[in-house]
JSON list of C-alpha atoms in Angstrom, two decimals:
[
{"chain": "R", "resi": 1, "resn": "MET", "atom": "CA", "xyz": [-0.01, 0.03, 0.00]},
{"chain": "R", "resi": 2, "resn": "ASN", "atom": "CA", "xyz": [2.74, 2.40, 0.97]},
{"chain": "R", "resi": 3, "resn": "TRP", "atom": "CA", "xyz": [4.63, 1.69, -2.30]},
{"chain": "R", "resi": 4, "resn": "ARG", "atom": "CA", "xyz": [1.46, 2.22, -4.35]},
{"chain": "R", "resi": 5, "resn": "VAL", "atom": "CA", "xyz": [0.82, 5.57, -2.73]},
{"chain": "R", "resi": 6, "resn": "TYR", "atom": "CA", "xyz": [4.43, 6.58, -3.22]},
{"chain": "R", "resi": 7, "resn": "THR", "atom": "CA", "xyz": [4.15, 5.73, -6.94]},
{"chain": "R", "resi": 8, "resn": "LEU", "atom": "CA", "xyz": [0.96, 7.73, -7.34]},
{"chain": "R", "resi": 9, "resn": "VAL", "atom": "CA", "xyz": [2.60, 10.78, -5.71]},
{"chain": "R", "resi": 10, "resn": "GLN", "atom": "CA", "xyz": [5.59, 10.49, -8.05]},
{"chain": "R", "resi": 11, "resn": "GLN", "atom": "CA", "xyz": [3.37, 10.28, -10.97]},
{"chain": "R", "resi": 12, "resn": "GLY", "atom": "CA", "xyz": [1.43, 13.45, -9.88]},
{"chain": "R", "resi": 13, "resn": "ILE", "atom": "CA", "xyz": [-1.81, 11.64, -9.56]},
{"chain": "R", "resi": 14, "resn": "LEU", "atom": "CA", "xyz": [-1.78, 12.22, -5.77]},
{"chain": "R", "resi": 15, "resn": "GLU", "atom": "CA", "xyz": [-0.35, 15.06, -3.88]},
{"chain": "R", "resi": 16, "resn": "ARG", "atom": "CA", "xyz": [0.68, 15.05, -0.27]},
{"chain": "R", "resi": 17, "resn": "ILE", "atom": "CA", "xyz": [-0.81, 17.81, 1.90]},
{"chain": "R", "resi": 18, "resn": "GLY", "atom": "CA", "xyz": [0.33, 16.50, 5.22]},
{"chain": "R", "resi": 19, "resn": "ARG", "atom": "CA", "xyz": [1.29, 13.37, 7.22]},
{"chain": "R", "resi": 20, "resn": "GLY", "atom": "CA", "xyz": [-1.06, 10.66, 5.86]},
{"chain": "R", "resi": 21, "resn": "ARG", "atom": "CA", "xyz": [-3.16, 13.15, 3.90]},
{"chain": "R", "resi": 22, "resn": "PHE", "atom": "CA", "xyz": [-3.46, 13.25, 0.09]},
{"chain": "R", "resi": 23, "resn": "VAL", "atom": "CA", "xyz": [-5.63, 14.76, -2.54]},
{"chain": "R", "resi": 24, "resn": "LEU", "atom": "CA", "xyz": [-5.98, 14.14, -6.28]},
{"chain": "R", "resi": 25, "resn": "GLY", "atom": "CA", "xyz": [-3.97, 16.25, -8.59]},
{"chain": "R", "resi": 26, "resn": "LYS", "atom": "CA", "xyz": [-0.53, 17.67, -9.23]},
{"chain": "R", "resi": 27, "resn": "GLN", "atom": "CA", "xyz": [1.37, 19.74, -6.63]},
{"chain": "R", "resi": 28, "resn": "GLN", "atom": "CA", "xyz": [1.17, 23.56, -7.13]},
{"chain": "R", "resi": 29, "resn": "THR", "atom": "CA", "xyz": [3.83, 25.26, -5.05]},
{"chain": "R", "resi": 30, "resn": "TYR", "atom": "CA", "xyz": [3.19, 28.84, -3.99]},
{"chain": "R", "resi": 31, "resn": "LEU", "atom": "CA", "xyz": [6.04, 31.11, -5.14]},
{"chain": "R", "resi": 32, "resn": "PRO", "atom": "CA", "xyz": [5.30, 34.79, -4.51]},
{"chain": "R", "resi": 33, "resn": "GLU", "atom": "CA", "xyz": [6.77, 37.23, -6.89]},
{"chain": "R", "resi": 34, "resn": "ILE", "atom": "CA", "xyz": [9.66, 39.25, -5.46]},
{"chain": "R", "resi": 35, "resn": "SER", "atom": "CA", "xyz": [9.96, 42.98, -6.60]},
{"chain": "R", "resi": 36, "resn": "ALA", "atom": "CA", "xyz": [13.38, 44.45, -7.35]},
{"chain": "R", "resi": 37, "resn": "GLN", "atom": "CA", "xyz": [12.84, 46.95, -4.50]},
{"chain": "R", "resi": 38, "resn": "HIS", "atom": "CA", "xyz": [12.23, 44.26, -1.97]},
{"chain": "R", "resi": 39, "resn": "LYS", "atom": "CA", "xyz": [15.14, 42.24, -3.28]},
{"chain": "R", "resi": 40, "resn": "ARG", "atom": "CA", "xyz": [17.39, 45.27, -2.82]},
{"chain": "R", "resi": 41, "resn": "MET", "atom": "CA", "xyz": [16.15, 45.91, 0.72]},
{"chain": "R", "resi": 42, "resn": "TYR", "atom": "CA", "xyz": [16.77, 42.30, 1.66]},
{"chain": "R", "resi": 43, "resn": "ASN", "atom": "CA", "xyz": [20.29, 42.21, 0.26]},
{"chain": "R", "resi": 44, "resn": "LYS", "atom": "CA", "xyz": [21.09, 45.52, 1.98]},
{"chain": "R", "resi": 45, "resn": "ILE", "atom": "CA", "xyz": [20.01, 44.21, 5.30]},
{"chain": "R", "resi": 46, "resn": "LEU", "atom": "CA", "xyz": [22.05, 41.04, 4.89]},
{"chain": "R", "resi": 47, "resn": "LYS", "atom": "CA", "xyz": [25.06, 42.97, 3.84]},
{"chain": "R", "resi": 48, "resn": "VAL", "atom": "CA", "xyz": [25.02, 44.86, 7.19]},
{"chain": "R", "resi": 49, "resn": "PHE", "atom": "CA", "xyz": [23.77, 41.98, 9.23]},
{"chain": "R", "resi": 50, "resn": "PRO", "atom": "CA", "xyz": [25.11, 38.84, 7.51]},
{"chain": "R", "resi": 51, "resn": "PHE", "atom": "CA", "xyz": [24.37, 36.40, 10.28]},
{"chain": "R", "resi": 52, "resn": "LEU", "atom": "CA", "xyz": [20.64, 37.30, 10.81]},
{"chain": "R", "resi": 53, "resn": "GLU", "atom": "CA", "xyz": [17.75, 35.27, 9.52]},
{"chain": "R", "resi": 54, "resn": "VAL", "atom": "CA", "xyz": [15.51, 37.76, 7.72]},
{"chain": "R", "resi": 55, "resn": "CYS", "atom": "CA", "xyz": [12.17, 37.28, 6.00]},
{"chain": "R", "resi": 56, "resn": "ILE", "atom": "CA", "xyz": [10.57, 39.90, 3.84]},
{"chain": "R", "resi": 57, "resn": "TRP", "atom": "CA", "xyz": [7.24, 39.99, 2.08]},
{"chain": "R", "resi": 58, "resn": "ASN", "atom": "CA", "xyz": [4.54, 42.47, 1.01]},
{"chain": "R", "resi": 59, "resn": "THR", "atom": "CA", "xyz": [0.77, 42.27, 1.44]},
{"chain": "R", "resi": 60, "resn": "SER", "atom": "CA", "xyz": [0.27, 43.00, -2.32]},
{"chain": "R", "resi": 61, "resn": "ILE", "atom": "CA", "xyz": [0.84, 39.33, -2.97]},
{"chain": "R", "resi": 62, "resn": "LEU", "atom": "CA", "xyz": [-2.59, 38.56, -1.38]},
{"chain": "R", "resi": 63, "resn": "ASN", "atom": "CA", "xyz": [-4.37, 40.40, -4.19]},
{"chain": "R", "resi": 64, "resn": "GLU", "atom": "CA", "xyz": [-4.80, 37.24, -6.24]},
{"chain": "R", "resi": 65, "resn": "PHE", "atom": "CA", "xyz": [-7.02, 35.74, -3.43]},
{"chain": "R", "resi": 66, "resn": "MET", "atom": "CA", "xyz": [-9.13, 38.81, -2.71]},
{"chain": "R", "resi": 67, "resn": "THR", "atom": "CA", "xyz": [-12.50, 40.12, -4.05]},
{"chain": "R", "resi": 68, "resn": "HIS", "atom": "CA", "xyz": [-11.99, 43.75, -2.86]},
{"chain": "R", "resi": 69, "resn": "GLN", "atom": "CA", "xyz": [-8.48, 45.13, -3.38]},
{"chain": "R", "resi": 70, "resn": "PRO", "atom": "CA", "xyz": [-6.94, 47.21, -0.56]},
{"chain": "R", "resi": 71, "resn": "PHE", "atom": "CA", "xyz": [-5.96, 50.89, -1.24]},
{"chain": "R", "resi": 72, "resn": "ARG", "atom": "CA", "xyz": [-2.51, 50.43, 0.35]},
{"chain": "R", "resi": 73, "resn": "PHE", "atom": "CA", "xyz": [-0.05, 47.76, 1.04]},
{"chain": "R", "resi": 74, "resn": "PHE", "atom": "CA", "xyz": [2.79, 47.33, 3.50]},
{"chain": "R", "resi": 75, "resn": "THR", "atom": "CA", "xyz": [6.10, 45.45, 3.67]},
{"chain": "R", "resi": 76, "resn": "LEU", "atom": "CA", "xyz": [6.94, 43.17, 6.56]},
{"chain": "R", "resi": 77, "resn": "VAL", "atom": "CA", "xyz": [10.60, 42.59, 7.62]},
{"chain": "R", "resi": 78, "resn": "GLU", "atom": "CA", "xyz": [10.91, 39.87, 10.20]},
{"chain": "R", "resi": 79, "resn": "THR", "atom": "CA", "xyz": [14.07, 38.97, 12.11]},
{"chain": "R", "resi": 80, "resn": "GLN", "atom": "CA", "xyz": [15.21, 37.71, 15.49]},
{"chain": "R", "resi": 81, "resn": "LYS", "atom": "CA", "xyz": [13.83, 39.59, 18.48]},
{"chain": "R", "resi": 82, "resn": "ASP", "atom": "CA", "xyz": [17.21, 40.79, 19.80]},
{"chain": "R", "resi": 83, "resn": "ALA", "atom": "CA", "xyz": [18.12, 42.30, 16.35]},
{"chain": "R", "resi": 84, "resn": "LEU", "atom": "CA", "xyz": [14.76, 44.21, 15.87]},
{"chain": "R", "resi": 85, "resn": "SER", "atom": "CA", "xyz": [16.00, 47.60, 17.09]},
{"chain": "R", "resi": 86, "resn": "ALA", "atom": "CA", "xyz": [19.25, 47.41, 15.03]},
{"chain": "R", "resi": 87, "resn": "VAL", "atom": "CA", "xyz": [17.39, 46.52, 11.71]},
{"chain": "R", "resi": 88, "resn": "PHE", "atom": "CA", "xyz": [14.67, 49.14, 12.48]},
{"chain": "R", "resi": 89, "resn": "HIS", "atom": "CA", "xyz": [17.22, 51.98, 12.84]},
{"chain": "R", "resi": 90, "resn": "TYR", "atom": "CA", "xyz": [19.13, 50.82, 9.82]},
{"chain": "R", "resi": 91, "resn": "LEU", "atom": "CA", "xyz": [16.06, 50.92, 7.62]},
{"chain": "R", "resi": 92, "resn": "LYS", "atom": "CA", "xyz": [15.05, 54.30, 9.09]},
{"chain": "R", "resi": 93, "resn": "GLU", "atom": "CA", "xyz": [18.16, 55.76, 7.41]},
{"chain": "R", "resi": 94, "resn": "SER", "atom": "CA", "xyz": [16.67, 55.20, 3.97]},
{"chain": "R", "resi": 95, "resn": "HIS", "atom": "CA", "xyz": [12.99, 54.78, 4.51]},
{"chain": "R", "resi": 96, "resn": "SER", "atom": "CA", "xyz": [10.75, 57.47, 6.23]},
{"chain": "R", "resi": 97, "resn": "ALA", "atom": "CA", "xyz": [7.76, 55.20, 7.01]},
{"chain": "R", "resi": 98, "resn": "VAL", "atom": "CA", "xyz": [9.42, 52.44, 9.09]},
{"chain": "R", "resi": 99, "resn": "PHE", "atom": "CA", "xyz": [7.70, 51.20, 12.25]},
{"chain": "R", "resi": 100, "resn": "LEU", "atom": "CA", "xyz": [8.93, 48.81, 14.97]},
{"chain": "R", "resi": 101, "resn": "ASP", "atom": "CA", "xyz": [6.43, 46.13, 15.80]},
{"chain": "R", "resi": 102, "resn": "PRO", "atom": "CA", "xyz": [3.55, 48.65, 15.73]},
{"chain": "R", "resi": 103, "resn": "GLY", "atom": "CA", "xyz": [0.59, 48.41, 18.15]},
{"chain": "R", "resi": 104, "resn": "SER", "atom": "CA", "xyz": [-2.95, 49.52, 17.65]},
{"chain": "R", "resi": 105, "resn": "GLU", "atom": "CA", "xyz": [-2.36, 53.21, 18.18]},
{"chain": "R", "resi": 106, "resn": "ILE", "atom": "CA", "xyz": [0.29, 53.39, 15.48]},
{"chain": "R", "resi": 107, "resn": "LEU", "atom": "CA", "xyz": [-1.74, 51.31, 13.09]},
{"chain": "R", "resi": 108, "resn": "GLU", "atom": "CA", "xyz": [-4.83, 53.51, 13.58]},
{"chain": "R", "resi": 109, "resn": "ASN", "atom": "CA", "xyz": [-3.10, 56.97, 13.64]},
{"chain": "R", "resi": 110, "resn": "TYR", "atom": "CA", "xyz": [-0.04, 56.64, 11.31]},
{"chain": "R", "resi": 111, "resn": "LEU", "atom": "CA", "xyz": [-0.73, 53.87, 8.79]},
{"chain": "R", "resi": 112, "resn": "PRO", "atom": "CA", "xyz": [-3.45, 55.69, 6.77]},
{"chain": "R", "resi": 113, "resn": "GLU", "atom": "CA", "xyz": [-0.92, 58.56, 6.15]},
{"chain": "R", "resi": 114, "resn": "ASN", "atom": "CA", "xyz": [1.64, 56.24, 4.55]},
{"chain": "R", "resi": 115, "resn": "LYS", "atom": "CA", "xyz": [1.06, 54.42, 1.33]},
{"chain": "R", "resi": 116, "resn": "MET", "atom": "CA", "xyz": [3.99, 52.00, 1.53]},
{"chain": "R", "resi": 117, "resn": "PRO", "atom": "CA", "xyz": [5.07, 51.60, 5.23]},
{"chain": "R", "resi": 118, "resn": "VAL", "atom": "CA", "xyz": [7.66, 49.06, 6.36]},
{"chain": "R", "resi": 119, "resn": "PHE", "atom": "CA", "xyz": [6.93, 47.09, 9.61]},
{"chain": "R", "resi": 120, "resn": "VAL", "atom": "CA", "xyz": [9.82, 45.46, 11.41]},
{"chain": "R", "resi": 121, "resn": "LEU", "atom": "CA", "xyz": [8.47, 42.46, 13.37]},
{"chain": "R", "resi": 122, "resn": "PRO", "atom": "CA", "xyz": [9.91, 39.63, 15.47]},
{"chain": "R", "resi": 123, "resn": "LEU", "atom": "CA", "xyz": [10.42, 36.32, 13.68]},
{"chain": "R", "resi": 124, "resn": "VAL", "atom": "CA", "xyz": [8.72, 33.50, 15.51]},
{"chain": "R", "resi": 125, "resn": "SER", "atom": "CA", "xyz": [11.11, 30.49, 15.96]},
{"chain": "R", "resi": 126, "resn": "GLU", "atom": "CA", "xyz": [10.59, 27.62, 13.58]},
{"chain": "R", "resi": 127, "resn": "THR", "atom": "CA", "xyz": [8.70, 29.90, 11.09]},
{"chain": "R", "resi": 128, "resn": "PRO", "atom": "CA", "xyz": [8.11, 28.16, 7.77]},
{"chain": "R", "resi": 129, "resn": "LEU", "atom": "CA", "xyz": [10.11, 30.05, 5.25]},
{"chain": "R", "resi": 130, "resn": "GLN", "atom": "CA", "xyz": [11.19, 29.58, 1.65]},
{"chain": "R", "resi": 131, "resn": "THR", "atom": "CA", "xyz": [13.80, 31.13, -0.69]},
{"chain": "R", "resi": 132, "resn": "VAL", "atom": "CA", "xyz": [12.64, 32.63, -3.91]},
{"chain": "R", "resi": 133, "resn": "ASP", "atom": "CA", "xyz": [15.13, 34.32, -6.28]},
{"chain": "R", "resi": 134, "resn": "GLY", "atom": "CA", "xyz": [17.69, 34.45, -3.51]},
{"chain": "R", "resi": 135, "resn": "VAL", "atom": "CA", "xyz": [15.36, 36.07, -0.98]},
{"chain": "R", "resi": 136, "resn": "LYS", "atom": "CA", "xyz": [13.92, 34.43, 2.07]},
{"chain": "R", "resi": 137, "resn": "VAL", "atom": "CA", "xyz": [10.09, 34.98, 2.13]},
{"chain": "R", "resi": 138, "resn": "ALA", "atom": "CA", "xyz": [7.07, 33.54, 3.89]},
{"chain": "R", "resi": 139, "resn": "THR", "atom": "CA", "xyz": [5.54, 30.35, 2.84]},
{"chain": "R", "resi": 140, "resn": "LEU", "atom": "CA", "xyz": [1.80, 30.18, 2.09]},
{"chain": "R", "resi": 141, "resn": "GLU", "atom": "CA", "xyz": [1.29, 28.35, 5.40]},
{"chain": "R", "resi": 142, "resn": "LYS", "atom": "CA", "xyz": [2.98, 31.20, 7.35]},
{"chain": "R", "resi": 143, "resn": "ILE", "atom": "CA", "xyz": [0.95, 33.84, 5.60]},
{"chain": "R", "resi": 144, "resn": "LEU", "atom": "CA", "xyz": [-2.38, 32.12, 6.30]},
{"chain": "R", "resi": 145, "resn": "VAL", "atom": "CA", "xyz": [-1.53, 31.76, 10.05]},
{"chain": "R", "resi": 146, "resn": "ASP", "atom": "CA", "xyz": [-0.27, 35.31, 10.39]},
{"chain": "R", "resi": 147, "resn": "LEU", "atom": "CA", "xyz": [-3.40, 36.76, 8.85]},
{"chain": "R", "resi": 148, "resn": "PHE", "atom": "CA", "xyz": [-5.51, 34.78, 11.41]},
{"chain": "R", "resi": 149, "resn": "CYS", "atom": "CA", "xyz": [-3.25, 35.58, 14.37]},
{"chain": "R", "resi": 150, "resn": "LYS", "atom": "CA", "xyz": [-2.74, 39.29, 13.97]},
{"chain": "R", "resi": 151, "resn": "PRO", "atom": "CA", "xyz": [-6.16, 40.76, 12.91]},
{"chain": "R", "resi": 152, "resn": "LYS", "atom": "CA", "xyz": [-5.28, 44.34, 13.96]},
{"chain": "R", "resi": 153, "resn": "LEU", "atom": "CA", "xyz": [-2.17, 44.38, 11.75]},
{"chain": "R", "resi": 154, "resn": "PHE", "atom": "CA", "xyz": [-3.93, 42.76, 8.87]},
{"chain": "R", "resi": 155, "resn": "ASN", "atom": "CA", "xyz": [-7.27, 44.56, 9.37]},
{"chain": "R", "resi": 156, "resn": "ALA", "atom": "CA", "xyz": [-8.10, 44.79, 5.67]},
{"chain": "R", "resi": 157, "resn": "TYR", "atom": "CA", "xyz": [-7.85, 40.97, 5.31]},
{"chain": "R", "resi": 158, "resn": "GLN", "atom": "CA", "xyz": [-10.41, 39.96, 7.93]},
{"chain": "R", "resi": 159, "resn": "GLY", "atom": "CA", "xyz": [-13.98, 38.80, 7.68]},
{"chain": "R", "resi": 160, "resn": "SER", "atom": "CA", "xyz": [-15.20, 37.58, 4.27]},
{"chain": "R", "resi": 161, "resn": "GLU", "atom": "CA", "xyz": [-11.82, 38.47, 2.77]},
{"chain": "R", "resi": 162, "resn": "LEU", "atom": "CA", "xyz": [-10.05, 36.16, 5.12]},
{"chain": "R", "resi": 163, "resn": "SER", "atom": "CA", "xyz": [-12.26, 33.21, 4.05]},
{"chain": "R", "resi": 164, "resn": "ASN", "atom": "CA", "xyz": [-11.68, 34.21, 0.39]},
{"chain": "R", "resi": 165, "resn": "ILE", "atom": "CA", "xyz": [-7.91, 34.18, 0.96]},
{"chain": "R", "resi": 166, "resn": "TYR", "atom": "CA", "xyz": [-8.00, 30.69, 2.70]},
{"chain": "R", "resi": 167, "resn": "CYS", "atom": "CA", "xyz": [-10.30, 29.16, 0.10]},
{"chain": "R", "resi": 168, "resn": "GLY", "atom": "CA", "xyz": [-8.31, 30.58, -2.77]},
{"chain": "R", "resi": 169, "resn": "ALA", "atom": "CA", "xyz": [-5.12, 29.34, -1.27]},
{"chain": "R", "resi": 170, "resn": "PHE", "atom": "CA", "xyz": [-6.27, 25.79, -0.83]},
{"chain": "R", "resi": 171, "resn": "GLU", "atom": "CA", "xyz": [-7.93, 25.71, -4.16]},
{"chain": "R", "resi": 172, "resn": "ARG", "atom": "CA", "xyz": [-4.94, 26.98, -6.24]},
{"chain": "R", "resi": 173, "resn": "TYR", "atom": "CA", "xyz": [-1.91, 25.74, -4.34]},
{"chain": "R", "resi": 174, "resn": "THR", "atom": "CA", "xyz": [-0.72, 22.88, -2.26]},
{"chain": "R", "resi": 175, "resn": "VAL", "atom": "CA", "xyz": [-0.95, 23.81, 1.43]},
{"chain": "R", "resi": 176, "resn": "ASN", "atom": "CA", "xyz": [0.85, 21.58, 3.87]},
{"chain": "R", "resi": 177, "resn": "LEU", "atom": "CA", "xyz": [-1.55, 21.11, 6.85]},
{"chain": "R", "resi": 178, "resn": "ASN", "atom": "CA", "xyz": [0.96, 19.76, 9.16]},
{"chain": "R", "resi": 179, "resn": "LYS", "atom": "CA", "xyz": [3.30, 22.69, 8.51]},
{"chain": "R", "resi": 180, "resn": "LEU", "atom": "CA", "xyz": [0.45, 25.18, 8.85]},
{"chain": "R", "resi": 181, "resn": "LEU", "atom": "CA", "xyz": [-0.81, 23.66, 12.13]},
{"chain": "R", "resi": 182, "resn": "ARG", "atom": "CA", "xyz": [2.67, 23.30, 13.58]},
{"chain": "R", "resi": 183, "resn": "TYR", "atom": "CA", "xyz": [3.28, 26.99, 12.99]},
{"chain": "R", "resi": 184, "resn": "ALA", "atom": "CA", "xyz": [-0.22, 27.80, 14.42]},
{"chain": "R", "resi": 185, "resn": "ARG", "atom": "CA", "xyz": [0.75, 25.91, 17.59]},
{"chain": "R", "resi": 186, "resn": "ARG", "atom": "CA", "xyz": [4.01, 27.99, 17.82]},
{"chain": "R", "resi": 187, "resn": "ARG", "atom": "CA", "xyz": [1.74, 31.07, 17.82]},
{"chain": "R", "resi": 188, "resn": "GLY", "atom": "CA", "xyz": [-0.74, 29.60, 20.22]},
{"chain": "R", "resi": 189, "resn": "LYS", "atom": "CA", "xyz": [-3.57, 29.45, 17.80]},
{"chain": "R", "resi": 190, "resn": "GLN", "atom": "CA", "xyz": [-3.71, 25.74, 16.65]},
{"chain": "R", "resi": 191, "resn": "ASN", "atom": "CA", "xyz": [-7.18, 24.95, 18.04]},
{"chain": "R", "resi": 192, "resn": "GLU", "atom": "CA", "xyz": [-8.73, 28.13, 16.65]},
{"chain": "R", "resi": 193, "resn": "ILE", "atom": "CA", "xyz": [-7.27, 27.68, 13.15]},
{"chain": "R", "resi": 194, "resn": "GLN", "atom": "CA", "xyz": [-8.34, 23.95, 13.19]},
{"chain": "R", "resi": 195, "resn": "ASN", "atom": "CA", "xyz": [-11.93, 25.09, 13.95]},
{"chain": "R", "resi": 196, "resn": "TYR", "atom": "CA", "xyz": [-11.76, 27.82, 11.34]},
{"chain": "R", "resi": 197, "resn": "LEU", "atom": "CA", "xyz": [-10.62, 25.40, 8.60]},
{"chain": "R", "resi": 198, "resn": "ASN", "atom": "CA", "xyz": [-13.32, 22.94, 9.57]},
{"chain": "R", "resi": 199, "resn": "LYS", "atom": "CA", "xyz": [-15.93, 25.69, 9.29]},
{"chain": "R", "resi": 200, "resn": "LEU", "atom": "CA", "xyz": [-14.78, 26.63, 5.80]},
{"chain": "R", "resi": 201, "resn": "LYS", "atom": "CA", "xyz": [-15.47, 23.03, 4.67]},
{"chain": "R", "resi": 202, "resn": "LEU", "atom": "CA", "xyz": [-12.73, 22.99, 2.18]},
{"chain": "R", "resi": 203, "resn": "PRO", "atom": "CA", "xyz": [-12.86, 20.06, -0.21]},
{"chain": "R", "resi": 204, "resn": "ALA", "atom": "CA", "xyz": [-10.54, 17.10, 0.87]},
{"chain": "R", "resi": 205, "resn": "ILE", "atom": "CA", "xyz": [-9.49, 18.97, 4.06]},
{"chain": "R", "resi": 206, "resn": "ASN", "atom": "CA", "xyz": [-10.23, 17.61, 7.49]},
{"chain": "R", "resi": 207, "resn": "THR", "atom": "CA", "xyz": [-8.11, 18.81, 10.42]},
{"chain": "R", "resi": 208, "resn": "SER", "atom": "CA", "xyz": [-9.85, 16.68, 13.05]}
]
């Protein structure tokens, strides 16, 4: 049985979505497009801080999943907690709208005034990342969990848009449930996200 399943996966007839979980079809890996601007920003940070783990992504990549397009986007630069201040001050030298792990007050009072702000945030340990075009970026599993866990930061992506994003992600790409739920556990939201996925009733998905 195991060998037959392995053969079907190799042939693209089945795709693995988690430990012991498969769906029909060929795997579609999510690879977000990296702009030249963000690639330059990433490389500049690593040039100054070569030993840091840095992840960078922009909320504009969510457009393909949404019905209503937001008026503004923002860039997230995530790194180790003890390096946040150093990276923040470095980026402030060349970018005016840079915010260090912003709270509700900053998001409400300053975000509307800036069209392309940069948020420097702590990188959760064991965060699922991938490298695209030489840049370390968020995986789809990480993005889905972050949207759920930080509703104030991702205010424009809540409610019906959140369900649109989740449904679109699972319909168009291969989402590894084990990876998603493991990261959700790191963020203390595993049970909530499990319940949310079950309520969406996505085809071939059962987190129970």
